[in-house]
Coordinates of C-alpha atoms and ligand atoms in Angstrom, one line a residue:
M25 CA -32.2 30.2 3.2
P26 CA -31.8 27.2 0.9
K27 CA -29.5 24.6 1.9
S28 CA -26.1 24.8 1.2
L29 CA -23.1 22.6 1.3
I30 CA -20.2 24.6 3.5
S31 CA -18.9 21.8 5.8
I32 CA -19.2 18.4 5.4
K33 CA -20.9 18.2 8.5
D34 CA -23.9 19.9 6.9
F35 CA -25.0 16.6 5.5
T36 CA -26.3 13.8 7.5
K37 CA -24.9 10.0 6.9
D38 CA -28.1 9.5 5.2
E39 CA -27.7 12.2 2.6
I40 CA -23.8 11.3 2.3
L41 CA -25.0 7.7 1.2
H42 CA -27.6 9.3 -0.8
V43 CA -25.3 11.5 -2.9
L44 CA -23.4 8.3 -3.4
E45 CA -26.0 6.5 -4.3
V46 CA -27.0 9.0 -7.0
A47 CA -23.3 9.6 -7.9
K48 CA -23.4 5.6 -9.3
E49 CA -26.3 6.3 -11.3
F50 CA -24.3 9.5 -13.2
E51 CA -21.2 7.2 -13.4
A52 CA -23.0 4.4 -15.1
A53 CA -25.4 7.0 -17.8
R54 CA -23.5 10.5 -17.3
E55 CA -25.5 12.1 -19.8
Q56 CA -28.3 13.7 -17.9
N57 CA -29.7 17.0 -19.0
F58 CA -32.6 17.6 -16.6
L59 CA -30.8 20.9 -15.7
Q60 CA -31.9 22.7 -18.7
G61 CA -32.3 26.3 -18.7
K62 CA -30.4 26.6 -15.4
V63 CA -27.5 28.5 -14.7
I64 CA -25.0 27.8 -12.2
A65 CA -21.9 30.0 -11.1
C66 CA -18.6 28.8 -10.7
L67 CA -16.6 31.5 -8.8
F68 CA -12.9 30.5 -8.4
F69 CA -10.6 32.8 -6.0
E70 CA -7.9 30.5 -6.0
P71 CA -6.4 28.0 -8.5
S72 CA -7.7 24.7 -8.9
T73 CA -7.7 22.2 -12.1
R74 CA -9.7 19.4 -10.7
T75 CA -12.3 20.9 -8.8
R76 CA -13.4 23.7 -11.2
L77 CA -13.6 21.5 -14.3
S78 CA -14.9 18.6 -12.8
F79 CA -17.9 21.0 -11.6
E80 CA -17.8 22.6 -15.1
A81 CA -18.3 19.4 -16.8
A82 CA -20.5 18.3 -14.3
I83 CA -23.1 21.0 -14.9
D84 CA -22.3 20.6 -18.6
R85 CA -23.7 17.1 -18.4
L86 CA -26.6 17.9 -16.3
G87 CA -27.6 20.4 -19.5
A88 CA -27.4 23.6 -16.9
K89 CA -25.0 26.4 -18.2
V90 CA -22.1 27.8 -16.2
I91 CA -20.8 31.2 -15.8
G92 CA -18.2 32.8 -13.8
F93 CA -14.2 33.0 -13.4
A94 CA -11.5 31.2 -12.6
D95 CA -9.4 34.3 -11.3
N96 CA -11.2 37.3 -9.8
K97 CA -8.6 39.7 -11.0
N98 CA -11.0 40.6 -13.5
T99 CA -14.0 41.1 -11.5
S100 CA -14.8 44.5 -9.4
Q101 CA -13.2 42.8 -6.4
S102 CA -9.9 44.4 -7.8
K103 CA -11.7 47.9 -6.9
G104 CA -12.4 47.0 -3.5
E105 CA -16.2 45.3 -3.8
T106 CA -16.5 43.0 -0.5
L107 CA -17.3 39.4 -1.3
E108 CA -20.9 39.7 0.6
D109 CA -21.9 42.2 -2.5
T110 CA -20.3 40.4 -5.2
I111 CA -22.3 37.3 -4.4
K112 CA -25.3 39.3 -4.0
I113 CA -25.1 40.3 -7.1
I114 CA -24.1 37.2 -8.9
S115 CA -26.9 35.6 -6.8
N116 CA -29.3 37.6 -8.7
Y117 CA -27.9 35.5 -12.3
V118 CA -27.8 32.0 -11.2
D119 CA -29.5 28.7 -9.8
M120 CA -26.5 27.7 -7.6
I121 CA -23.3 29.4 -6.8
V122 CA -20.1 27.4 -6.4
M123 CA -17.3 29.0 -4.8
R124 CA -13.5 28.4 -4.0
H125 CA -11.6 31.3 -1.8
P126 CA -8.7 31.5 0.1
M127 CA -10.3 33.1 3.4
E128 CA -11.5 30.3 5.5
G129 CA -15.1 30.8 6.2
A130 CA -15.5 32.1 3.1
A131 CA -17.9 29.8 2.0
A132 CA -20.2 30.4 5.0
I133 CA -20.4 34.2 4.6
A134 CA -21.2 33.7 0.7
A135 CA -24.4 31.3 2.0
S136 CA -25.4 33.9 4.8
V137 CA -26.1 36.6 1.8
S138 CA -27.2 34.1 -1.2
P139 CA -30.9 33.3 -1.6
V140 CA -29.2 30.5 -3.9
P141 CA -27.7 27.4 -2.6
V142 CA -24.0 28.0 -2.3
V143 CA -21.3 25.0 -2.8
N144 CA -17.9 25.1 -1.0
A145 CA -15.4 24.5 -3.3
G146 CA -12.2 24.8 -0.7
D147 CA -12.0 27.8 1.6
G148 CA -8.5 28.3 2.9
A149 CA -6.8 25.2 5.2
N150 CA -10.5 24.9 6.4
Q151 CA -13.2 22.3 4.3
H152 CA -13.7 20.9 0.6
P153 CA -16.8 18.8 1.2
T154 CA -17.2 17.9 -2.5
Q155 CA -13.6 16.5 -2.2
T156 CA -14.7 14.4 1.0
L157 CA -17.8 13.0 -0.7
L158 CA -15.8 11.8 -3.4
D159 CA -13.2 10.4 -1.7
M160 CA -15.8 8.4 0.1
Y161 CA -17.0 7.4 -3.3
T162 CA -13.7 6.0 -4.5
I163 CA -13.3 4.2 -1.0
L164 CA -16.3 2.5 -1.4
Q165 CA -15.6 1.8 -5.1
T166 CA -12.5 0.3 -4.1
Q167 CA -13.1 -1.6 -0.3
G168 CA -16.6 -2.1 -0.9
K169 CA -17.4 -0.5 2.2
L170 CA -16.9 2.2 4.5
D171 CA -16.8 0.7 8.1
D172 CA -14.2 -1.7 9.3
L173 CA -11.1 0.4 7.3
T174 CA -7.8 1.2 8.5
I175 CA -7.6 4.9 6.7
N176 CA -3.8 6.1 7.1
M177 CA -3.6 10.1 6.3
V178 CA -0.2 11.2 5.6
G179 CA 1.6 14.4 5.2
D180 CA 0.1 18.0 5.9
L181 CA -2.8 17.3 8.1
R182 CA -2.7 20.6 9.6
Y183 CA -3.1 22.9 6.7
G184 CA -4.9 20.0 4.5
R185 CA -8.6 21.0 4.3
T186 CA -9.2 17.8 2.7
V187 CA -8.4 15.6 5.4
H188 CA -10.3 17.9 8.2
S189 CA -13.6 17.0 5.8
L190 CA -12.6 13.1 5.5
S191 CA -12.0 12.7 9.2
Q192 CA -15.1 14.3 10.3
A193 CA -17.4 12.5 7.5
M194 CA -15.7 9.2 8.1
S195 CA -16.9 9.3 11.7
N196 CA -19.9 8.7 10.8
F197 CA -18.8 5.0 9.9
R198 CA -16.5 2.4 12.1
S199 CA -13.4 2.9 10.5
K200 CA -10.2 3.8 12.4
F201 CA -7.6 6.4 11.4
I202 CA -3.6 6.7 11.3
F203 CA -2.2 10.1 11.1
T204 CA 1.4 10.3 9.7
A205 CA 2.7 13.7 10.0
P206 CA 5.6 15.6 11.4
E207 CA 5.4 17.5 14.4
E208 CA 4.5 20.9 12.8
L209 CA 2.0 19.4 10.2
K210 CA -0.3 17.3 12.7
M211 CA -4.2 17.0 12.6
P212 CA -5.2 19.9 14.7
S213 CA -6.5 19.1 17.9
K214 CA -10.2 20.5 16.9
Y215 CA -10.4 17.2 14.9
L216 CA -9.1 14.7 16.9
R217 CA -11.6 16.1 19.8
Q218 CA -14.5 15.2 17.3
L219 CA -13.0 11.9 17.1
D220 CA -12.9 11.1 20.5
E221 CA -16.3 12.6 21.1
K222 CA -17.6 10.1 18.6
G223 CA -15.5 7.4 19.9
I224 CA -13.4 6.5 16.8
P225 CA -10.1 5.1 17.1
Y226 CA -6.9 6.7 16.1
S227 CA -3.2 7.2 16.2
E228 CA -0.5 9.3 15.5
T229 CA 3.0 8.7 13.8
E230 CA 5.8 10.6 12.2
S231 CA 6.9 7.5 10.1
L232 CA 5.5 6.6 6.9
E233 CA 6.9 2.8 7.2
E234 CA 5.4 2.3 10.6
H235 CA 1.8 1.4 9.3
L236 CA 2.4 1.4 5.4
N237 CA 1.6 -2.7 5.5
D238 CA -1.6 -2.4 7.8
C239 CA -3.6 0.2 6.2
D240 CA -6.4 -0.4 3.8
I241 CA -6.5 3.5 2.4
L242 CA -3.2 5.5 2.1
Y243 CA -4.3 9.1 1.8
M244 CA -1.3 11.3 0.8
T245 CA -1.2 14.7 0.8
R246 CA 0.6 17.6 -0.6
V247 CA 2.4 20.2 1.9
Q248 CA 0.6 23.3 1.1
Q249 CA 3.2 25.7 0.3
E250 CA 0.7 28.7 0.1
R251 CA -0.9 28.3 3.4
F252 CA 2.7 28.6 5.5
P253 CA 3.6 31.8 7.0
S254 CA 7.1 31.9 5.4
K255 CA 9.2 29.8 2.6
E256 CA 11.9 28.8 5.4
D257 CA 9.0 27.1 7.2
Y258 CA 8.0 25.2 4.1
D259 CA 11.2 24.3 3.0
R260 CA 11.6 22.7 6.5
V261 CA 9.1 20.3 5.9
K262 CA 8.3 20.1 2.5
D263 CA 10.1 16.8 1.9
T264 CA 9.1 14.8 4.8
Y265 CA 7.6 12.0 3.0
E266 CA 7.8 10.1 -0.6
L267 CA 6.4 7.3 -1.1
T268 CA 8.0 4.9 -3.8
A269 CA 7.1 1.6 -5.6
S270 CA 10.2 -0.5 -3.6
M271 CA 8.0 0.8 -0.3
L272 CA 5.0 -1.4 -1.4
G273 CA 6.3 -4.8 -0.8
G274 CA 4.3 -5.6 2.0
V275 CA 0.9 -3.8 1.9
K276 CA -2.5 -5.4 1.7
P277 CA -3.7 -6.9 -1.4
N278 CA -6.8 -4.4 -1.1
M279 CA -4.6 -1.3 -0.4
K280 CA -5.3 1.7 -2.4
I281 CA -3.3 5.0 -2.4
L282 CA -5.8 8.2 -2.8
H283 CA -4.3 11.6 -3.2
P284 CA -6.5 14.8 -3.6
L285 CA -3.7 15.9 -6.2
P286 CA -1.7 18.0 -7.1
R287 CA 1.0 16.0 -5.9
I288 CA 4.5 17.3 -5.9
T289 CA 7.2 14.8 -4.6
E290 CA 5.0 13.1 -2.0
I291 CA 4.4 10.1 -4.4
A292 CA 7.1 8.9 -7.1
T293 CA 6.0 8.7 -10.4
D294 CA 6.9 4.9 -10.5
V295 CA 4.0 4.5 -7.8
D296 CA 1.9 5.0 -10.6
S297 CA 1.8 1.6 -12.4
T298 CA 1.5 -0.5 -9.4
P299 CA -1.8 -2.0 -8.4
Y300 CA -2.2 0.3 -5.3
A301 CA -2.3 3.4 -7.2
Y302 CA -5.8 5.0 -7.5
Y303 CA -5.4 8.9 -7.5
F304 CA -6.3 9.2 -10.8
Q305 CA -9.2 7.3 -11.2
Q306 CA -10.3 9.2 -7.8
A307 CA -10.0 12.4 -9.7
G308 CA -12.4 11.3 -12.6
N309 CA -15.1 10.2 -9.7
G310 CA -15.1 13.9 -9.0
M311 CA -17.6 14.5 -11.9
Y312 CA -20.1 12.1 -10.9
V313 CA -20.3 13.2 -7.2
R314 CA -20.6 16.9 -8.1
M315 CA -23.1 15.9 -10.5
A316 CA -24.9 14.3 -7.5
V317 CA -24.8 17.1 -5.1
I318 CA -26.0 19.7 -7.7
S319 CA -28.8 17.5 -8.5
Y320 CA -29.3 16.9 -4.8
L321 CA -29.1 20.7 -3.4
L322 CA -31.2 21.6 -6.5
G323 CA -34.1 19.4 -5.1
Y324 CA -33.9 16.9 -8.4
R325 CA -32.7 13.6 -6.6
Ligands
CP427 N1 -8.4 18.1 -5.2 C1 -8.2 19.4 -5.6 O1 -9.0 20.2 -5.1 O2 -7.6 19.9 -6.8 P1 -7.7 21.2 -7.7 O3 -6.7 22.3 -6.5 O4 -7.0 21.0 -8.9 O5 -8.9 21.3 -7.6

């Protein structure tokens, strides 16, 4: 089986640092054409703006061609074809598969039957490893290091796959975490146990104000409406946090606010013009990091 990226744990610390270094090269020179003649499939079974389009732009800038779909209603899955069969067919046509799917574990299933590398572009509430790599790239870009930082993750830590992947990846470094969430949306114990095993310090709170002034990275997240069992459950917690510009008076000068986006109400638009907002630049970094992931998995960098 070729090397795939299904979970961020598929990459060692050295591989993560390598990909971040290559992404920096691509940021400095984004017109690369060394993948001419390659074809990459982008299969999105779930909505996406940033991930799909930054992957497609990355593929284009590397000189490869992209095929795929943004909505599986027009594929033979609507006739009952299984995911395994779909992947077995498409992998005949391409050199790599990028896939987003609402089911946890879908990317692993795809990789188990694919003779070409599979990149997980998000599987349910489980993992979003390329988002993690672009988050780390952005942390490094804004803080100049990945160690000795305080990272405050806020919002839906239960269903938010980006915080799951990011806590695992950052546990390779010596930073500490604050997990800010209401009781219903706390970080799952599975991820806390992994931090315990690595001796990474963390604390939990329900209060956004409590640690606002002592973090270096404020990682805001959307409450993931699509993962809740009912609308009533979602409505109960959807407006728990709203960060506004008026709350930022005492934050550290180096503090940056990240968010995987899309945002709903958890960051007011008046935050956008503060020097702390960095989520739009963060999304821009996605293309360079995805260029680096593709190049690495295809053996070119
Ligand atoms: N961050 C992220 O995954 O955004 P999209 O859902 O728009 O791809």
